[in-house]
């Protein structure tokens, strides 16, 4: 839990090699660190600074700018409830209140067993399926309080909610390994896929 | 102004509020408007840094195809025919809005803010702001203040996120240790956790901050700005000669701020230069003369002390001959002080045993006799060859200038050094040489084609105190032969050492860069007499003293026990000297052993002039009254002369400045009037082309103001206050030429080390055990301590771990020191900072040997 592990160092070097300037790889490497540890540790930031040749303060500055980078441990499942316009009109505020009651924590809190962290989200660009929630950045749409309880129950039981696999926090940002590929592929600086 | 021949023009024609303005292509509207007399308010804009357009305070209307549009004046370059409006209702509304927004979260704790009274946010709110707010909600809160380092504190509530401090740290200092953290209204400036803003230049951000968010620990709550008085002066903490504003309150220096002198510091200071005024204020300053009685130094009167000193000097001169007197030091002195002592030594004491360096620099003929370069010339050179100690440690603001030039691609740095330095990462070529082998490295560098271009400057100093300078001097000779037109910028670090050398405080040298051998009757005539034989330099003086041949030794602010890179020799010299007279502001290890100690005034307590490493002469300002009965060094010289039955013919400081301008060839034209008229000082003895053939050493083309002002001085000053040079020069004697030197010869290759030894390299870190640092409480603890740094491979060979204790032995001493691993130190070399706490390099070095080899062993 700290610096990047040997496998990730290897991946980091591959990512850095795709950019003309090493420091351009900073954000993909922060995702890599978050995938490794679930959040970004100070040691990881210092390690990334070493790898891309900047000072740790610069990595710290970049990483704190982006809300999806977590700097403290979060629950195994990060549950985000969108409360922007479309979702709000279709009951997001009530859903969020329900979520707080159900999980027993306020927005920003983590359940005592470390399973869930509740967040209030800005627009998730899923207005067609409002109200929408995310669990470790996987979408669940048209969520009612009942469906919310079902998702939580499935996750608590260790099963896939509504048949959708939810990987550990951070995995959204899996940094792809280079493709054995064409030049066209090589020109694409990086790929982030969920 | 509509100009049909716009293509031939070198300026851009625009209008500001309807007035025609000629602007420089590429500059921003805010700069052009300011030059034309229209001040556009700003917080983030700073002329020495990249524009970012962060604060929006400089919004003005620029007329475009769709009519006037609000644009940030700091971010829009001037253009031909551009119309700028700074006083329209739209601009006023924008300014109101920006200030109202900036003040939403500003705590308005101005009564307890250091910035209160000199705050751009206050001033611009008064001038441009709405004066009221619609914001009634709770302001954001942060813990206040938090330390960014031991010198700088941050109050995040006051911060307006202008990006000045962070830009400075990144762009100018090259230490991006602070950055924006978070986003939106949670944005703060901060460091990486547990990694303080430990930059040598951290104090600059306090001066740059447009609000009171960044405050300096040494100044916090010490004064209100409206109580401060200030004078302009030159920092003499090192030889770069940064221009400063010295501020005081209640006869104590409270603050030093950088002044933007374009050819020198461009507004910046290092933290040592910013904060070591604490030593001047110190309660431990000498206040009265001290005289030895048995083992103790006790306070006495000036009459008593001067009498005792004069008796000792007269006794030495009359019974043992003038050569039994020696004067060491003088780099702390002003040019006037140094001139008076130079004259006293030659004329009244009759000795040429004078040296302002302490065997820690380069011979005077090398420093003065090579073609000189300015800092600007170095920054614009095609290639700068670095052949000196770590510029970042010894001459920090020169480091900023060279780093800036290298980063901007204006010059290529080529480094010859024994270990990596602060500039290594900015160098295009960096070559390691083993101590004693610099000349060979220079030959290879030249042969390898690394020194290119028409304009080449070499920064030449003393890379290491653990080797004699011969090889470095020879390397300079190699460059001089191989590179036509090469110029040299001195890298000697000590305060006013260049002024002291220029005033003749070196054996065989006379004021104005004249070799005594070339005098031709000029000084002999003007002064009446000169010593017949060339005297000893510092090393010779110390050897002679140790051998009992020096009956009277004068220490002009010199502390040989700390500064001579051979503590054993310094100790023997002080013990062996018949009588030791010390002139100093503080008691030092050496002056504690003196027979008489005279308290003298330090910088900011006296006016005068100083000369920086370029040869730039600037005026020093007096801000406070010195403590106790301290006197200037020149007055002590005059008083001693009269007690010794002589007369220096010097009665006032101005008279000395005038005599220097009259007699010292390199200082011709550097009159008081000319100095008063020259904001950035005047270059002494500039040796362009055939300049040294003709007497005026500064061409009028280069310094038109000098000649205009000198003409003024002719009637204005000289007539009303005639210079009292007792013996005027013989009419027959022509002004002697200034020194020319071509280092030549081949130094002996140093002996090969045996496989158990490492060759020692020792130079100074910015914070050391020096008097100014140690008497400044804010800086005293910043020294990094004595640790011997070696290559990881050597550590492995020794079988010890990083941070372990090791025994370091030379022919002189065996010390127990900490060992630190350092990839920047090549194999076969050991690096040890000079003059850190405890025993150190000075104990290991024997200055009679070419290089210092040490064994590093496990304890």
Short mmCIF file of N, CA, C and O in Angstrom, two decimals, chain A residues 23 41-43 45-46 53-62 64-67, chain B residues 170 174-184 186 190-195 425:
data_model
loop_
_atom_site.label_atom_id
_atom_site.label_comp_id
_atom_site.label_asym_id
_atom_site.label_seq_id
_atom_site.Cartn_x
_atom_site.Cartn_y
_atom_site.Cartn_z
N UNK A 23 5.75 13.83 -18.11
CA UNK A 23 4.76 14.33 -17.15
C UNK A 23 3.34 14.22 -17.68
O UNK A 23 2.38 14.26 -16.91
N UNK A 41 -2.26 7.15 -2.34
CA UNK A 41 -1.48 7.44 -1.13
C UNK A 41 -0.41 8.49 -1.45
O UNK A 41 -0.04 8.70 -2.60
N UNK A 42 0.07 9.13 -0.39
CA UNK A 42 1.15 10.10 -0.57
C UNK A 42 2.39 9.43 -1.16
O UNK A 42 3.09 10.00 -2.00
N UNK A 43 2.64 8.21 -0.72
CA UNK A 43 3.80 7.49 -1.25
C UNK A 43 3.66 7.26 -2.75
O UNK A 43 4.63 7.36 -3.50
N UNK A 45 1.97 9.12 -4.81
CA UNK A 45 2.18 10.41 -5.50
C UNK A 45 3.68 10.71 -5.63
O UNK A 45 4.14 11.15 -6.69
N UNK A 46 4.41 10.46 -4.55
CA UNK A 46 5.86 10.71 -4.59
C UNK A 46 6.52 9.80 -5.62
O UNK A 46 7.43 10.20 -6.34
N UNK A 53 9.31 12.59 -13.36
CA UNK A 53 10.31 13.66 -13.28
C UNK A 53 9.77 15.02 -12.89
O UNK A 53 10.16 16.03 -13.46
N UNK A 54 8.84 15.05 -11.93
CA UNK A 54 8.38 16.33 -11.39
C UNK A 54 8.49 16.26 -9.87
O UNK A 54 8.90 15.24 -9.31
N UNK A 55 8.13 17.35 -9.20
CA UNK A 55 8.14 17.34 -7.75
C UNK A 55 6.81 16.76 -7.25
O UNK A 55 5.77 16.94 -7.88
N UNK A 56 6.84 16.11 -6.07
CA UNK A 56 5.60 15.54 -5.53
C UNK A 56 4.49 16.56 -5.37
O UNK A 56 3.31 16.23 -5.54
N UNK A 57 4.84 17.82 -5.07
CA UNK A 57 3.80 18.85 -4.90
C UNK A 57 2.99 19.01 -6.18
O UNK A 57 1.79 19.29 -6.13
N UNK A 58 3.61 18.82 -7.32
CA UNK A 58 2.89 18.98 -8.59
C UNK A 58 1.90 17.84 -8.81
O UNK A 58 0.79 18.04 -9.29
N UNK A 59 2.31 16.62 -8.43
CA UNK A 59 1.40 15.48 -8.54
C UNK A 59 0.25 15.65 -7.55
O UNK A 59 -0.92 15.39 -7.86
N UNK A 60 0.58 16.15 -6.37
CA UNK A 60 -0.43 16.39 -5.34
C UNK A 60 -1.45 17.40 -5.86
O UNK A 60 -2.66 17.22 -5.72
N UNK A 61 -0.96 18.45 -6.50
CA UNK A 61 -1.84 19.48 -7.03
C UNK A 61 -2.79 18.92 -8.09
O UNK A 61 -3.99 19.17 -8.05
N UNK A 62 -2.25 18.14 -9.00
CA UNK A 62 -3.08 17.57 -10.08
C UNK A 62 -4.09 16.59 -9.49
O UNK A 62 -5.29 16.63 -9.81
N UNK A 64 -5.43 16.32 -6.57
CA UNK A 64 -6.51 16.86 -5.74
C UNK A 64 -7.51 17.66 -6.55
O UNK A 64 -8.57 18.01 -6.05
N UNK A 65 -7.15 17.98 -7.78
CA UNK A 65 -8.07 18.75 -8.63
C UNK A 65 -9.26 17.88 -9.07
O UNK A 65 -10.35 18.37 -9.26
N UNK A 66 -9.02 16.60 -9.24
CA UNK A 66 -10.04 15.73 -9.82
C UNK A 66 -10.76 14.95 -8.74
O UNK A 66 -10.16 14.25 -7.95
N UNK A 67 -12.11 15.10 -8.74
CA UNK A 67 -12.91 14.51 -7.66
C UNK A 67 -12.86 12.99 -7.66
O UNK A 67 -13.09 12.37 -6.63
N UNK B 170 8.19 27.66 -9.52
CA UNK B 170 8.42 26.78 -10.67
C UNK B 170 9.31 27.45 -11.72
O UNK B 170 10.36 26.94 -12.08
N UNK B 174 12.89 27.31 -9.87
CA UNK B 174 13.10 25.91 -10.25
C UNK B 174 12.86 24.95 -9.10
O UNK B 174 13.37 23.83 -9.10
N UNK B 175 12.11 25.39 -8.10
CA UNK B 175 11.78 24.54 -6.96
C UNK B 175 10.27 24.42 -6.83
O UNK B 175 9.67 25.04 -5.95
N UNK B 176 9.60 23.68 -7.72
CA UNK B 176 8.13 23.63 -7.65
C UNK B 176 7.66 22.79 -6.45
O UNK B 176 7.14 21.70 -6.60
N UNK B 177 7.85 23.35 -5.27
CA UNK B 177 7.50 22.64 -4.04
C UNK B 177 6.16 23.09 -3.49
O UNK B 177 5.69 22.58 -2.49
N UNK B 178 5.55 24.10 -4.12
CA UNK B 178 4.20 24.52 -3.73
C UNK B 178 3.34 24.50 -4.98
O UNK B 178 3.83 24.72 -6.09
N UNK B 179 2.06 24.22 -4.78
CA UNK B 179 1.17 24.13 -5.93
C UNK B 179 -0.26 24.35 -5.45
O UNK B 179 -0.52 24.32 -4.25
N UNK B 180 -1.17 24.56 -6.40
CA UNK B 180 -2.58 24.61 -6.05
C UNK B 180 -3.02 23.20 -5.67
O UNK B 180 -2.70 22.23 -6.36
N UNK B 181 -3.78 23.12 -4.60
CA UNK B 181 -4.32 21.85 -4.16
C UNK B 181 -5.83 22.01 -4.09
O UNK B 181 -6.33 23.03 -3.62
N UNK B 182 -6.57 20.99 -4.57
CA UNK B 182 -8.02 21.05 -4.54
C UNK B 182 -8.57 21.87 -5.69
O UNK B 182 -7.84 22.27 -6.60
N UNK B 183 -9.86 22.12 -5.65
CA UNK B 183 -10.48 22.86 -6.75
C UNK B 183 -11.63 23.70 -6.22
O UNK B 183 -12.07 23.53 -5.09
N UNK B 184 -12.10 24.60 -7.08
CA UNK B 184 -13.25 25.43 -6.73
C UNK B 184 -12.95 26.25 -5.49
O UNK B 184 -11.83 26.75 -5.32
N UNK B 186 -12.49 25.22 -2.69
CA UNK B 186 -11.58 24.49 -1.80
C UNK B 186 -10.12 24.65 -2.22
O UNK B 186 -9.25 24.01 -1.66
N UNK B 190 -0.50 24.81 -1.28
CA UNK B 190 0.12 24.01 -0.23
C UNK B 190 1.32 23.26 -0.78
O UNK B 190 1.55 23.22 -1.99
N UNK B 191 2.03 22.66 0.15
CA UNK B 191 3.17 21.82 -0.21
C UNK B 191 2.70 20.38 -0.29
O UNK B 191 1.58 20.06 0.10
N UNK B 192 3.54 19.51 -0.74
CA UNK B 192 3.28 18.09 -0.59
C UNK B 192 3.38 17.79 0.90
O UNK B 192 4.21 18.38 1.59
N UNK B 193 2.54 16.88 1.41
CA UNK B 193 2.57 16.62 2.85
C UNK B 193 4.00 16.32 3.34
O UNK B 193 4.70 15.50 2.76
N UNK B 194 4.40 17.00 4.37
CA UNK B 194 5.70 16.79 5.03
C UNK B 194 6.90 17.11 4.15
O UNK B 194 8.00 16.67 4.43
N UNK B 195 6.66 17.82 3.05
CA UNK B 195 7.82 18.23 2.24
C UNK B 195 7.79 19.75 2.16
O UNK B 195 7.13 20.33 1.30
N UNK B 425 21.62 19.97 -13.76
CA UNK B 425 20.45 19.53 -14.54
C UNK B 425 20.08 20.49 -15.65
O UNK B 425 19.28 20.17 -16.53
#
